[in-house]
Short mmCIF file of C-alpha atoms and ligand atoms in Angstrom, two decimals:
data_model
loop_
_atom_site.label_atom_id
_atom_site.label_comp_id
_atom_site.label_asym_id
_atom_site.label_seq_id
_atom_site.Cartn_x
_atom_site.Cartn_y
_atom_site.Cartn_z
CA MET A 1 0.00 0.00 0.00
CA ASN A 2 1.11 3.51 0.61
CA ALA A 3 4.55 3.33 2.21
CA HIS A 4 5.16 7.00 1.51
CA LYS A 5 6.47 8.70 4.71
CA PRO A 6 7.22 12.37 4.14
CA GLU A 7 8.75 14.63 6.82
CA PRO A 8 6.46 17.12 8.61
CA LEU A 9 6.57 20.64 7.18
CA THR A 10 7.61 23.77 9.02
CA LEU A 11 4.98 26.41 8.32
CA SER A 12 4.26 29.97 9.15
CA LEU A 13 0.50 30.69 9.11
CA SER A 14 -1.29 34.01 9.36
CA VAL A 15 -4.58 33.52 11.21
CA ASN A 16 -6.74 36.44 12.38
CA GLY A 17 -3.80 38.78 11.92
CA GLN A 18 -1.46 36.71 14.10
CA THR A 19 1.49 34.69 12.83
CA TYR A 20 1.92 31.12 14.03
CA ASP A 21 4.99 28.98 13.42
CA LEU A 22 4.27 25.27 13.54
CA GLN A 23 5.23 21.84 12.29
CA VAL A 24 2.51 19.80 10.63
CA PRO A 25 2.27 16.88 8.24
CA ALA A 26 1.44 17.94 4.66
CA ARG A 27 -1.76 15.93 4.75
CA LYS A 28 -3.19 17.80 7.72
CA LEU A 29 -6.39 19.67 6.86
CA LEU A 30 -6.62 23.37 7.64
CA SER A 31 -9.70 22.63 9.77
CA ASP A 32 -7.70 20.23 11.96
CA VAL A 33 -4.71 22.56 12.26
CA LEU A 34 -6.98 25.42 13.35
CA ARG A 35 -8.70 23.28 15.95
CA GLU A 36 -5.89 21.00 17.19
CA ASP A 37 -2.70 22.99 16.72
CA LEU A 38 -4.00 26.53 17.23
CA GLY A 39 -6.87 25.79 19.63
CA LEU A 40 -9.30 27.78 17.47
CA THR A 41 -12.24 25.45 17.95
CA GLY A 42 -14.87 27.86 16.65
CA THR A 43 -14.33 26.37 13.19
CA HIS A 44 -16.51 23.27 13.25
CA VAL A 45 -16.09 20.02 11.36
CA GLY A 46 -19.18 18.20 10.14
CA CYS A 47 -18.67 16.19 6.97
CA GLU A 48 -15.07 16.63 5.79
CA HIS A 49 -16.10 16.57 2.16
CA GLY A 50 -17.26 20.10 1.48
CA VAL A 51 -20.99 19.56 1.82
CA CYS A 52 -22.05 20.89 5.24
CA GLY A 53 -20.25 24.24 5.35
CA ALA A 54 -19.56 24.11 9.12
CA CYS A 55 -15.80 24.52 8.53
CA THR A 56 -16.09 27.63 6.33
CA VAL A 57 -13.37 30.22 6.99
CA LEU A 58 -12.11 33.16 4.96
CA ILE A 59 -8.98 32.72 2.85
CA ASP A 60 -7.73 36.13 1.72
CA GLY A 61 -11.18 37.44 2.60
CA ARG A 62 -13.18 34.86 0.62
CA PRO A 63 -15.18 31.98 2.10
CA ALA A 64 -13.67 28.53 1.64
CA ARG A 65 -13.98 25.08 3.13
CA ALA A 66 -11.18 24.51 5.65
CA CYS A 67 -11.77 20.75 5.27
CA LEU A 68 -10.87 20.93 1.55
CA THR A 69 -7.71 22.94 2.18
CA PHE A 70 -4.37 21.75 3.50
CA ALA A 71 -2.65 23.99 6.02
CA ALA A 72 0.49 23.54 3.92
CA GLN A 73 -1.17 25.50 1.13
CA MET A 74 -1.83 28.51 3.32
CA GLU A 75 1.64 30.03 3.73
CA GLY A 76 1.43 33.55 2.35
CA HIS A 77 -2.36 33.69 2.67
CA ASP A 78 -4.49 35.35 5.33
CA ILE A 79 -6.96 33.16 7.18
CA THR A 80 -9.86 34.59 9.14
CA THR A 81 -11.91 32.42 11.49
CA ILE A 82 -15.03 33.03 13.57
CA GLU A 83 -12.81 33.97 16.54
CA ALA A 84 -12.04 37.26 14.75
CA VAL A 85 -15.71 38.21 14.32
CA GLY A 86 -17.32 40.18 17.16
CA ARG A 87 -16.88 39.63 20.91
CA PRO A 88 -19.35 38.24 23.48
CA ASP A 89 -20.08 41.80 24.63
CA ALA A 90 -19.96 43.33 21.14
CA LEU A 91 -21.48 41.05 18.52
CA SER A 92 -21.08 41.84 14.84
CA VAL A 93 -24.18 43.22 13.11
CA LEU A 94 -24.82 39.80 11.58
CA GLN A 95 -24.30 37.94 14.87
CA GLN A 96 -26.65 40.36 16.65
CA ALA A 97 -29.33 39.82 13.99
CA LEU A 98 -28.94 36.01 14.25
CA HIS A 99 -29.41 36.35 18.00
CA GLU A 100 -32.51 38.53 17.70
CA GLU A 101 -34.15 36.44 14.98
CA HIS A 102 -33.41 33.10 16.66
CA GLY A 103 -31.19 32.17 13.69
CA LEU A 104 -29.47 29.46 15.73
CA GLN A 105 -30.33 26.73 18.17
CA CYS A 106 -27.44 24.31 18.83
CA GLY A 107 -25.03 26.65 17.03
CA PHE A 108 -23.04 23.95 15.25
CA CYS A 109 -23.64 25.43 11.82
CA THR A 110 -23.44 29.06 12.92
CA PRO A 111 -19.70 29.83 12.56
CA GLY A 112 -19.75 28.66 8.92
CA ILE A 113 -22.85 30.70 8.21
CA VAL A 114 -21.41 33.82 9.82
CA MET A 115 -18.14 33.54 7.88
CA THR A 116 -19.97 32.98 4.59
CA PHE A 117 -22.28 35.96 5.00
CA GLU A 118 -19.71 38.34 6.54
CA HIS A 119 -18.10 38.19 3.10
CA TYR A 120 -21.23 37.88 0.99
CA LEU A 121 -22.87 40.99 2.44
CA ARG A 122 -19.81 43.02 1.55
CA GLU A 123 -20.04 41.76 -2.04
CA ASN A 124 -23.82 42.14 -2.26
CA PRO A 125 -25.07 44.61 0.38
CA ALA A 126 -28.71 44.45 -0.79
CA PRO A 127 -29.52 40.81 -1.49
CA THR A 128 -33.02 39.47 -2.16
CA ALA A 129 -34.39 36.65 -0.02
CA ASP A 130 -33.81 34.29 -2.97
CA GLU A 131 -30.18 35.32 -3.22
CA VAL A 132 -29.72 34.75 0.50
CA ARG A 133 -31.28 31.28 0.15
CA ASP A 134 -28.99 30.50 -2.78
CA VAL A 135 -25.90 31.31 -0.71
CA LEU A 136 -27.30 29.62 2.40
CA SER A 137 -27.71 26.37 0.42
CA GLY A 138 -24.01 25.80 1.10
CA ASN A 139 -24.53 25.53 4.86
CA LEU A 140 -26.55 22.71 6.40
CA CYS A 141 -28.50 23.45 9.56
CA ARG A 142 -30.29 20.60 11.31
CA CYS A 143 -32.12 22.79 13.84
CA THR A 144 -33.62 26.02 12.62
CA GLY A 145 -35.40 25.22 9.37
CA TYR A 146 -33.46 28.13 7.81
CA GLN A 147 -36.30 30.69 7.82
CA ASN A 148 -34.91 32.58 10.80
CA ILE A 149 -31.41 32.58 9.32
CA VAL A 150 -32.74 34.16 6.11
CA ALA A 151 -34.63 36.76 8.18
CA ALA A 152 -31.48 37.50 10.21
CA VAL A 153 -29.27 37.94 7.14
CA LEU A 154 -31.81 40.30 5.55
CA LYS A 155 -32.06 42.28 8.80
CA ALA A 156 -28.29 42.52 9.11
CA ALA A 157 -28.01 43.65 5.48
CA ALA A 158 -30.62 46.37 6.04
CA ARG A 159 -28.82 47.57 9.20
CA MET A 160 -25.47 47.64 7.43
CA ARG A 161 -27.07 49.81 4.75
CA GLY A 162 -28.39 52.08 7.49
CA GLU A 163 -32.00 51.25 6.58
CA ALA A 164 -33.16 49.48 9.73
CA ALA A 165 -32.87 50.04 13.44
CA MET B 1 -11.71 10.73 7.00
CA LYS B 2 -8.14 11.92 6.64
CA PRO B 3 -5.99 11.76 3.52
CA ALA B 4 -3.12 9.30 3.23
CA GLN B 5 0.41 10.70 3.47
CA PHE B 6 1.79 12.63 0.53
CA THR B 7 4.64 15.00 -0.25
CA TYR B 8 3.46 18.51 -0.96
CA HIS B 9 4.93 20.58 -3.79
CA ARG B 10 4.21 24.22 -4.49
CA PRO B 11 5.73 25.12 -7.87
CA ALA B 12 6.11 28.82 -8.68
CA SER B 13 5.87 28.43 -12.46
CA LEU B 14 4.16 26.28 -15.08
CA ALA B 15 7.55 24.91 -16.17
CA GLU B 16 8.31 23.86 -12.60
CA ALA B 17 4.88 22.25 -12.22
CA LEU B 18 5.30 20.29 -15.46
CA ALA B 19 8.77 19.13 -14.41
CA LEU B 20 7.43 17.89 -11.06
CA LEU B 21 4.56 16.05 -12.73
CA ARG B 22 6.96 14.49 -15.20
CA THR B 23 9.36 13.36 -12.47
CA HIS B 24 6.67 11.75 -10.35
CA GLY B 25 4.50 10.39 -13.17
CA SER B 26 1.43 8.48 -12.10
CA SER B 27 2.30 8.85 -8.39
CA ALA B 28 1.56 12.60 -8.63
CA LYS B 29 -1.71 14.54 -8.79
CA SER B 30 -2.17 18.21 -9.47
CA LEU B 31 -4.30 20.22 -7.05
CA ALA B 32 -6.33 23.23 -8.24
CA GLY B 33 -9.38 24.35 -6.22
CA GLY B 34 -9.45 21.07 -4.31
CA GLN B 35 -13.27 21.01 -4.43
CA SER B 36 -13.32 17.56 -6.07
CA LEU B 37 -9.87 16.23 -5.28
CA GLY B 38 -10.17 17.28 -1.60
CA PRO B 39 -13.15 15.00 -0.90
CA MET B 40 -11.49 12.18 -2.87
CA LEU B 41 -8.30 12.51 -0.81
CA ASN B 42 -10.23 12.71 2.46
CA MET B 43 -12.17 9.56 1.56
CA ARG B 44 -8.96 7.96 0.26
CA LEU B 45 -10.47 7.39 -3.14
CA ALA B 46 -7.29 9.10 -4.34
CA ARG B 47 -3.94 8.43 -2.63
CA PRO B 48 -1.19 10.12 -4.62
CA ASP B 49 2.35 10.12 -3.16
CA HIS B 50 2.90 13.64 -4.51
CA LEU B 51 0.53 16.58 -4.60
CA VAL B 52 1.47 19.41 -6.96
CA ASP B 53 -0.36 22.58 -5.94
CA LEU B 54 -1.18 24.80 -8.93
CA ASN B 55 -2.54 27.73 -6.92
CA ASP B 56 0.57 29.89 -7.28
CA LEU B 57 0.34 29.81 -11.10
CA ILE B 58 -1.71 32.99 -11.06
CA GLU B 59 -1.03 33.61 -14.75
CA LEU B 60 -3.51 30.75 -15.34
CA ASP B 61 -6.26 32.75 -13.58
CA SER B 62 -7.11 34.87 -16.61
CA VAL B 63 -9.80 35.92 -19.07
CA ARG B 64 -9.01 37.24 -22.54
CA VAL B 65 -11.70 38.20 -25.03
CA SER B 66 -10.64 38.72 -28.64
CA ASP B 67 -12.58 39.20 -31.90
CA ASP B 68 -13.44 35.57 -32.46
CA MET B 69 -12.55 33.77 -29.25
CA VAL B 70 -12.55 33.86 -25.48
CA GLU B 71 -9.62 32.26 -23.67
CA ILE B 72 -10.06 31.38 -20.01
CA GLY B 73 -7.07 30.23 -17.97
CA ALA B 74 -7.40 26.84 -16.28
CA LEU B 75 -7.10 28.28 -12.77
CA THR B 76 -9.98 30.74 -13.22
CA ARG B 77 -12.44 30.19 -10.36
CA HIS B 78 -16.13 29.46 -10.97
CA HIS B 79 -17.04 32.68 -9.14
CA ARG B 80 -15.06 34.75 -11.64
CA VAL B 81 -16.48 32.83 -14.61
CA ALA B 82 -19.96 33.55 -13.24
CA ASN B 83 -19.40 37.25 -12.56
CA ALA B 84 -16.71 38.75 -14.81
CA PRO B 85 -18.56 41.41 -16.86
CA GLU B 86 -16.63 40.57 -20.05
CA LEU B 87 -17.67 36.91 -19.76
CA ARG B 88 -21.29 37.70 -18.93
CA ARG B 89 -21.33 39.75 -22.13
CA SER B 90 -19.45 37.40 -24.46
CA LEU B 91 -20.40 33.98 -23.03
CA PRO B 92 -23.56 34.51 -20.96
CA LEU B 93 -24.43 30.80 -21.21
CA LEU B 94 -21.12 29.86 -19.58
CA SER B 95 -21.50 32.49 -16.82
CA ALA B 96 -25.05 31.41 -16.01
CA ALA B 97 -24.01 27.76 -15.79
CA ALA B 98 -21.00 28.59 -13.59
CA ALA B 99 -23.23 30.56 -11.21
CA SER B 100 -25.26 27.40 -10.59
CA ILE B 101 -22.32 25.18 -9.54
CA GLY B 102 -22.66 23.84 -6.00
CA HIS B 103 -22.57 26.66 -3.49
CA TYR B 104 -21.04 30.09 -2.99
CA ALA B 105 -17.97 28.94 -1.04
CA ILE B 106 -17.35 26.10 -3.51
CA ARG B 107 -17.38 28.57 -6.40
CA GLN B 108 -14.75 30.76 -4.71
CA ARG B 109 -12.20 27.93 -4.96
CA GLY B 110 -13.25 25.56 -7.76
CA THR B 111 -11.61 26.14 -11.15
CA ILE B 112 -12.66 25.64 -14.76
CA GLY B 113 -9.59 23.49 -15.50
CA GLY B 114 -10.31 21.29 -12.48
CA SER B 115 -13.91 20.84 -13.53
CA LEU B 116 -12.95 19.70 -17.04
CA ALA B 117 -10.19 17.40 -15.74
CA HIS B 118 -12.50 15.88 -13.13
CA ALA B 119 -15.15 15.19 -15.81
CA ASP B 120 -18.20 14.47 -13.72
CA PRO B 121 -20.95 13.57 -16.22
CA ALA B 122 -23.37 15.92 -14.45
CA ALA B 123 -20.99 18.90 -14.20
CA GLN B 124 -21.93 22.25 -15.73
CA LEU B 125 -18.70 23.47 -17.31
CA PRO B 126 -17.89 20.36 -19.38
CA LEU B 127 -21.46 20.53 -20.75
CA ILE B 128 -21.07 24.16 -21.81
CA ALA B 129 -17.62 23.46 -23.29
CA VAL B 130 -19.10 20.66 -25.45
CA THR B 131 -22.20 22.66 -26.40
CA LEU B 132 -20.25 25.73 -27.51
CA GLY B 133 -17.46 23.74 -29.21
CA ALA B 134 -14.67 24.85 -26.86
CA SER B 135 -11.21 23.36 -27.01
CA LEU B 136 -8.59 22.79 -24.33
CA VAL B 137 -4.99 23.90 -24.39
CA ILE B 138 -2.89 21.17 -22.79
CA ALA B 139 0.74 21.66 -21.86
CA GLY B 140 3.38 18.99 -21.39
CA LEU B 141 7.15 19.18 -21.25
CA GLN B 142 7.28 18.58 -25.03
CA GLY B 143 5.00 21.50 -25.82
CA THR B 144 1.29 22.20 -26.05
CA ARG B 145 -1.58 20.56 -27.90
CA ASN B 146 -5.20 21.50 -28.51
CA VAL B 147 -8.09 19.10 -28.07
CA VAL B 148 -11.77 19.81 -28.62
CA ALA B 149 -13.82 19.30 -25.46
CA ALA B 150 -15.97 16.56 -27.00
CA ASP B 151 -12.82 14.48 -27.68
CA PHE B 152 -11.15 15.38 -24.38
CA LEU B 153 -14.06 14.00 -22.34
CA GLN B 154 -13.92 10.25 -22.89
CA SER B 155 -16.09 8.74 -20.17
CA ILE B 156 -17.05 9.18 -16.51
CA MET B 157 -14.03 10.87 -14.89
CA THR B 158 -11.87 9.75 -17.81
CA VAL B 159 -10.19 12.32 -20.04
CA ASP B 160 -7.48 12.66 -22.67
CA LEU B 161 -4.77 13.80 -20.26
CA ARG B 162 -1.46 11.93 -20.00
CA ASP B 163 0.87 11.74 -17.02
CA GLY B 164 2.85 14.97 -16.80
CA GLU B 165 0.28 17.10 -18.64
CA LEU B 166 -1.76 20.07 -17.44
CA ILE B 167 -4.69 21.96 -18.88
CA THR B 168 -3.60 25.58 -19.18
CA ALA B 169 -6.67 27.15 -20.80
CA LEU B 170 -10.04 26.71 -22.45
CA ARG B 171 -10.84 28.43 -25.72
CA PHE B 172 -14.43 29.22 -26.58
CA PRO B 173 -15.45 30.40 -30.05
CA LEU B 174 -17.82 33.36 -29.76
CA PRO B 175 -21.39 32.06 -29.95
CA VAL B 176 -23.26 32.87 -33.16
CA GLY B 177 -26.66 33.77 -31.77
CA GLY B 178 -28.06 35.87 -28.96
CA PHE B 179 -30.52 33.24 -27.70
CA TRP B 180 -29.26 30.99 -24.95
CA ALA B 181 -30.38 29.13 -21.86
CA PHE B 182 -29.10 26.75 -19.21
CA GLU B 183 -31.71 24.69 -17.37
CA HIS B 184 -31.03 21.96 -14.84
CA PHE B 185 -32.86 19.95 -12.25
CA SER B 186 -31.57 18.68 -8.93
CA ARG B 187 -33.50 17.54 -5.91
CA ARG B 188 -31.81 20.03 -3.58
CA HIS B 189 -30.54 23.47 -4.54
CA GLY B 190 -26.81 23.21 -5.26
CA ASP B 191 -26.62 19.46 -5.71
CA PHE B 192 -25.22 18.04 -8.93
CA ALA B 193 -28.00 18.13 -11.52
CA ILE B 194 -29.80 14.94 -12.49
CA VAL B 195 -30.25 16.29 -16.03
CA SER B 196 -29.16 19.61 -17.51
CA VAL B 197 -29.75 21.28 -20.87
CA ALA B 198 -27.75 24.03 -22.54
CA LEU B 199 -28.72 25.70 -25.80
CA ASN B 200 -27.69 28.55 -27.99
CA PHE B 201 -29.15 29.72 -31.29
CA ALA B 202 -29.73 32.66 -33.60
CA GLN B 203 -32.90 33.74 -35.37
CA ASP B 204 -32.89 34.74 -39.02
CA ALA B 205 -34.77 37.78 -40.36
CA ASP B 206 -38.05 35.80 -40.40
CA GLY B 207 -37.63 34.65 -36.81
CA LYS B 208 -36.63 31.12 -37.85
CA ILE B 209 -34.20 29.09 -35.70
CA ASP B 210 -30.67 29.25 -37.05
CA ALA B 211 -27.49 27.43 -35.98
CA LEU B 212 -28.92 25.71 -32.90
CA ARG B 213 -26.47 24.12 -30.51
CA LEU B 214 -28.10 21.75 -28.05
CA GLY B 215 -26.20 19.99 -25.27
CA LEU B 216 -27.38 17.62 -22.54
CA GLY B 217 -25.69 16.63 -19.29
CA GLY B 218 -26.51 13.72 -17.02
CA VAL B 219 -27.93 11.51 -19.77
CA ASP B 220 -24.73 9.66 -20.71
CA THR B 221 -21.18 9.09 -19.45
CA VAL B 222 -20.16 12.43 -20.99
CA PRO B 223 -22.09 15.57 -21.94
CA LEU B 224 -23.68 15.15 -25.36
CA ARG B 225 -24.43 17.43 -28.27
CA LEU B 226 -27.36 16.33 -30.38
CA PRO B 227 -26.57 17.14 -34.04
CA GLU B 228 -29.72 15.40 -35.38
CA ILE B 229 -31.96 17.62 -33.27
CA GLU B 230 -29.91 20.67 -34.18
CA ALA B 231 -30.33 19.89 -37.89
CA ARG B 232 -34.04 19.28 -37.45
CA ALA B 233 -34.47 22.73 -35.87
CA GLN B 234 -32.76 24.59 -38.71
CA GLY B 235 -35.08 27.05 -40.44
CA ARG B 236 -38.08 26.16 -38.29
CA PRO B 237 -40.12 28.84 -36.52
CA ALA B 238 -39.40 29.07 -32.78
CA ASP B 239 -43.01 28.38 -31.87
CA GLU B 240 -44.64 26.11 -29.36
CA ASP B 241 -45.23 23.20 -31.79
CA THR B 242 -41.63 23.16 -32.95
CA ILE B 243 -40.29 23.38 -29.42
CA ARG B 244 -42.48 20.49 -28.24
CA GLU B 245 -41.49 18.40 -31.24
CA LEU B 246 -37.77 19.04 -30.67
CA ALA B 247 -38.13 18.25 -26.96
CA ALA B 248 -39.89 14.95 -27.69
CA ALA B 249 -37.26 14.08 -30.31
CA THR B 250 -34.53 14.84 -27.75
CA ALA B 251 -36.10 12.46 -25.25
CA SER B 252 -36.13 9.67 -27.86
CA ALA B 253 -32.59 10.39 -29.03
CA ILE B 254 -30.94 9.76 -25.65
CA ALA B 255 -30.31 6.45 -23.90
CA PRO B 256 -29.69 7.32 -20.25
CA GLU B 257 -28.55 4.80 -17.67
CA ASP B 258 -31.26 3.04 -15.72
CA SER B 259 -30.68 2.97 -11.98
CA ALA B 260 -32.74 2.22 -8.91
CA GLN B 261 -32.58 5.86 -7.76
CA VAL B 262 -33.15 7.45 -11.16
CA PRO B 263 -34.95 5.35 -13.79
CA ALA B 264 -34.03 6.03 -17.43
CA SER B 265 -37.64 6.99 -18.17
CA TYR B 266 -37.43 9.72 -15.53
CA ARG B 267 -34.26 11.17 -17.03
CA ARG B 268 -35.92 11.15 -20.46
CA ARG B 269 -38.93 13.05 -19.17
CA LEU B 270 -36.68 15.52 -17.39
CA ALA B 271 -34.73 16.06 -20.62
CA GLU B 272 -37.95 16.73 -22.53
CA THR B 273 -39.22 19.20 -19.92
CA LEU B 274 -35.89 20.98 -19.62
CA VAL B 275 -35.56 21.40 -23.40
CA ILE B 276 -38.98 23.09 -23.44
CA ARG B 277 -38.03 25.31 -20.50
CA ALA B 278 -34.70 26.18 -22.09
CA PHE B 279 -36.31 27.34 -25.35
CA GLN B 280 -38.89 29.31 -23.41
CA SER B 281 -36.37 31.06 -21.21
CA ALA B 282 -34.11 31.81 -24.20
CA LEU B 283 -37.04 33.37 -26.06
CA ASN B 284 -38.45 35.22 -23.05
CA ARG B 285 -35.19 36.86 -22.13
CA GLU B 286 -34.72 40.24 -23.71
CA GLU B 287 -31.88 39.81 -26.15
CA GLY B 288 -28.64 41.23 -24.79
CA ALA B 289 -29.91 41.18 -21.21
C1 FAD C 1 -20.31 20.50 -1.96
C2 FAD C 1 -19.87 20.52 -3.39
C3 FAD C 1 -20.80 20.70 -4.39
C4 FAD C 1 -20.40 20.72 -5.73
N1 FAD C 1 -21.35 20.87 -6.69
C5 FAD C 1 -21.00 20.91 -7.99
C6 FAD C 1 -21.97 21.08 -9.02
O1 FAD C 1 -23.16 21.25 -8.75
N2 FAD C 1 -21.54 21.10 -10.29
C7 FAD C 1 -20.22 20.94 -10.62
O2 FAD C 1 -19.89 20.97 -11.80
N3 FAD C 1 -19.28 20.77 -9.68
C8 FAD C 1 -19.64 20.76 -8.38
N4 FAD C 1 -18.67 20.58 -7.42
C9 FAD C 1 -17.27 20.35 -7.85
C10 FAD C 1 -16.56 21.67 -8.18
O3 FAD C 1 -17.10 22.26 -9.33
C11 FAD C 1 -15.07 21.49 -8.41
O4 FAD C 1 -14.55 22.78 -8.30
C12 FAD C 1 -14.60 20.93 -9.72
O5 FAD C 1 -15.23 19.72 -10.02
C13 FAD C 1 -13.09 20.65 -9.70
O6 FAD C 1 -12.37 21.82 -9.78
P1 FAD C 1 -11.19 22.12 -8.76
O7 FAD C 1 -10.49 23.31 -9.26
O8 FAD C 1 -11.74 22.18 -7.40
O9 FAD C 1 -10.23 20.87 -9.00
P2 FAD C 1 -9.49 19.89 -7.97
O10 FAD C 1 -10.46 19.31 -7.03
O11 FAD C 1 -8.30 20.56 -7.43
O12 FAD C 1 -9.00 18.78 -9.00
C14 FAD C 1 -9.92 17.91 -9.64
C15 FAD C 1 -9.15 17.02 -10.63
O13 FAD C 1 -8.67 17.80 -11.72
C16 FAD C 1 -7.26 17.70 -11.83
N5 FAD C 1 -6.82 19.03 -12.26
C17 FAD C 1 -7.11 20.22 -11.66
N6 FAD C 1 -6.62 21.25 -12.39
C18 FAD C 1 -6.01 20.70 -13.46
C19 FAD C 1 -5.31 21.24 -14.60
N7 FAD C 1 -5.16 22.57 -14.76
N8 FAD C 1 -4.80 20.39 -15.51
C20 FAD C 1 -4.97 19.05 -15.35
N9 FAD C 1 -5.61 18.48 -14.31
C21 FAD C 1 -6.12 19.29 -13.39
C22 FAD C 1 -6.78 17.27 -10.47
O14 FAD C 1 -5.56 16.57 -10.55
C23 FAD C 1 -7.92 16.36 -10.03
O15 FAD C 1 -7.79 15.09 -10.60
C24 FAD C 1 -19.04 20.56 -6.07
C25 FAD C 1 -18.07 20.38 -5.07
C26 FAD C 1 -18.48 20.37 -3.73
C27 FAD C 1 -17.45 20.16 -2.66
S1 FES C 2 -16.66 19.90 7.40
FE1 FES C 2 -16.02 21.11 5.75
S2 FES C 2 -17.84 21.32 4.62
FE2 FES C 2 -18.43 19.92 6.15
S1 FES C 3 -28.38 25.65 14.79
FE1 FES C 3 -28.07 23.52 15.05
S2 FES C 3 -27.29 22.95 13.11
FE2 FES C 3 -27.87 24.98 12.79
#
């Protein structure tokens, strides 16, 4: 079988504006390095084949599946995880809207949804409900039934445009 | 679900990438967006000893529109194919199809070259490449060659790509007519389509169908163009009777696989319905919009 035994790589990763030097095997997924090596457990792991969206982070500002990315690929790129969005006493506009609209229950899917829409709402500040649903199709939620997430994203978008209280 | 061990390579140039692929032959795999290869590695359906990451070859992330052709670099992401204004103008069928691939985050990473090389029979971009008569530019250490998409795609996940070769670009001839549509059906939004239909045509001065190109995905091991149906449409009025006749003829012309989940008869009916919808949406859209 596969007798291939490569040496671990020495990497320098930029995550949430901080530089981390670490040694990891080439095959180690970005999602696992974030959680196990850096202790950033806000990035969740559901399916490990790109379908559920729980592991979504930003790579150079754009949403991407951390489970379909190797940490080894990320030298020279900026990674942003949920830990960089808001604080418990100062939620982001989107997090606040999710809270108010009951856009989460267990919260497993929430980090991936927040990361996806933090970027999407910058690209499209005035989405329709259909557009929000199209983007949300990339994030599975087993609890909410999605309606409240759509309402929260639309509310956050309106607030960011200065059109809603 | 973790990949098997591999050695990671990050070439800085196409020449370096080709040299690495040549050295490691069939024990190497190239990695573009990772949106198909990633799951295969995680599930250990693929276990290469060497992974050659193409993501630093930014010169392959490119769009060039000339008088008679559009050239799209292999590393161009689906999101750019869907949104670049020059592509939405020159190849609206391709942009619309790219916008329907999987989900938003998938489209940020997945590339047009990766989609063609992966050759899923239900994938959007191979279907549009076949429908519009695109060709692929393939580089090896000995030089480059051009292959038309219909010859490149040989069977399910089987393509005309030898060890040590890379796709560097796709070349699309400019479509002849302003009428186009992409219609697909999947059970959940963002899933691979069960059947998809792409068409493009012009209308002559009397409003008759001219130069129809009709492609179907999900009805065979590779995307198909249907020349008999295209010929049958030539010079016919684009009215309801013609459209229904062409849709019925399409359903009889295909021989989809019969499976427990999706019976062949179901795929045929989907094909018929989607051909009707495609003509209707092409005709309803204001030309140029
Ligand atoms: C949840 C999910 C949903 C998806 N839904 C759809 C969908 O609805 N429709 C659809 O079409 N696709 C879908 N995809 C797949 C997606 O489109 C992929 O981006 C695409 O199939 C492969 O492109 P990639 O750049 O990610 O290639 P990779 O995954 O990096 O590579 C795929 C294969 O192509 C080879 N390769 C890559 N680039 C080159 C090159 N330049 N030259 C030669 N070989 C190369 C690799 O060696 C590998 O064998 C989905 C993926 C996911 C995870
Ligand atoms: S864990 Fe990455 S998409 Fe599900
Ligand atoms: S809140 Fe539980 S999965 Fe979405």
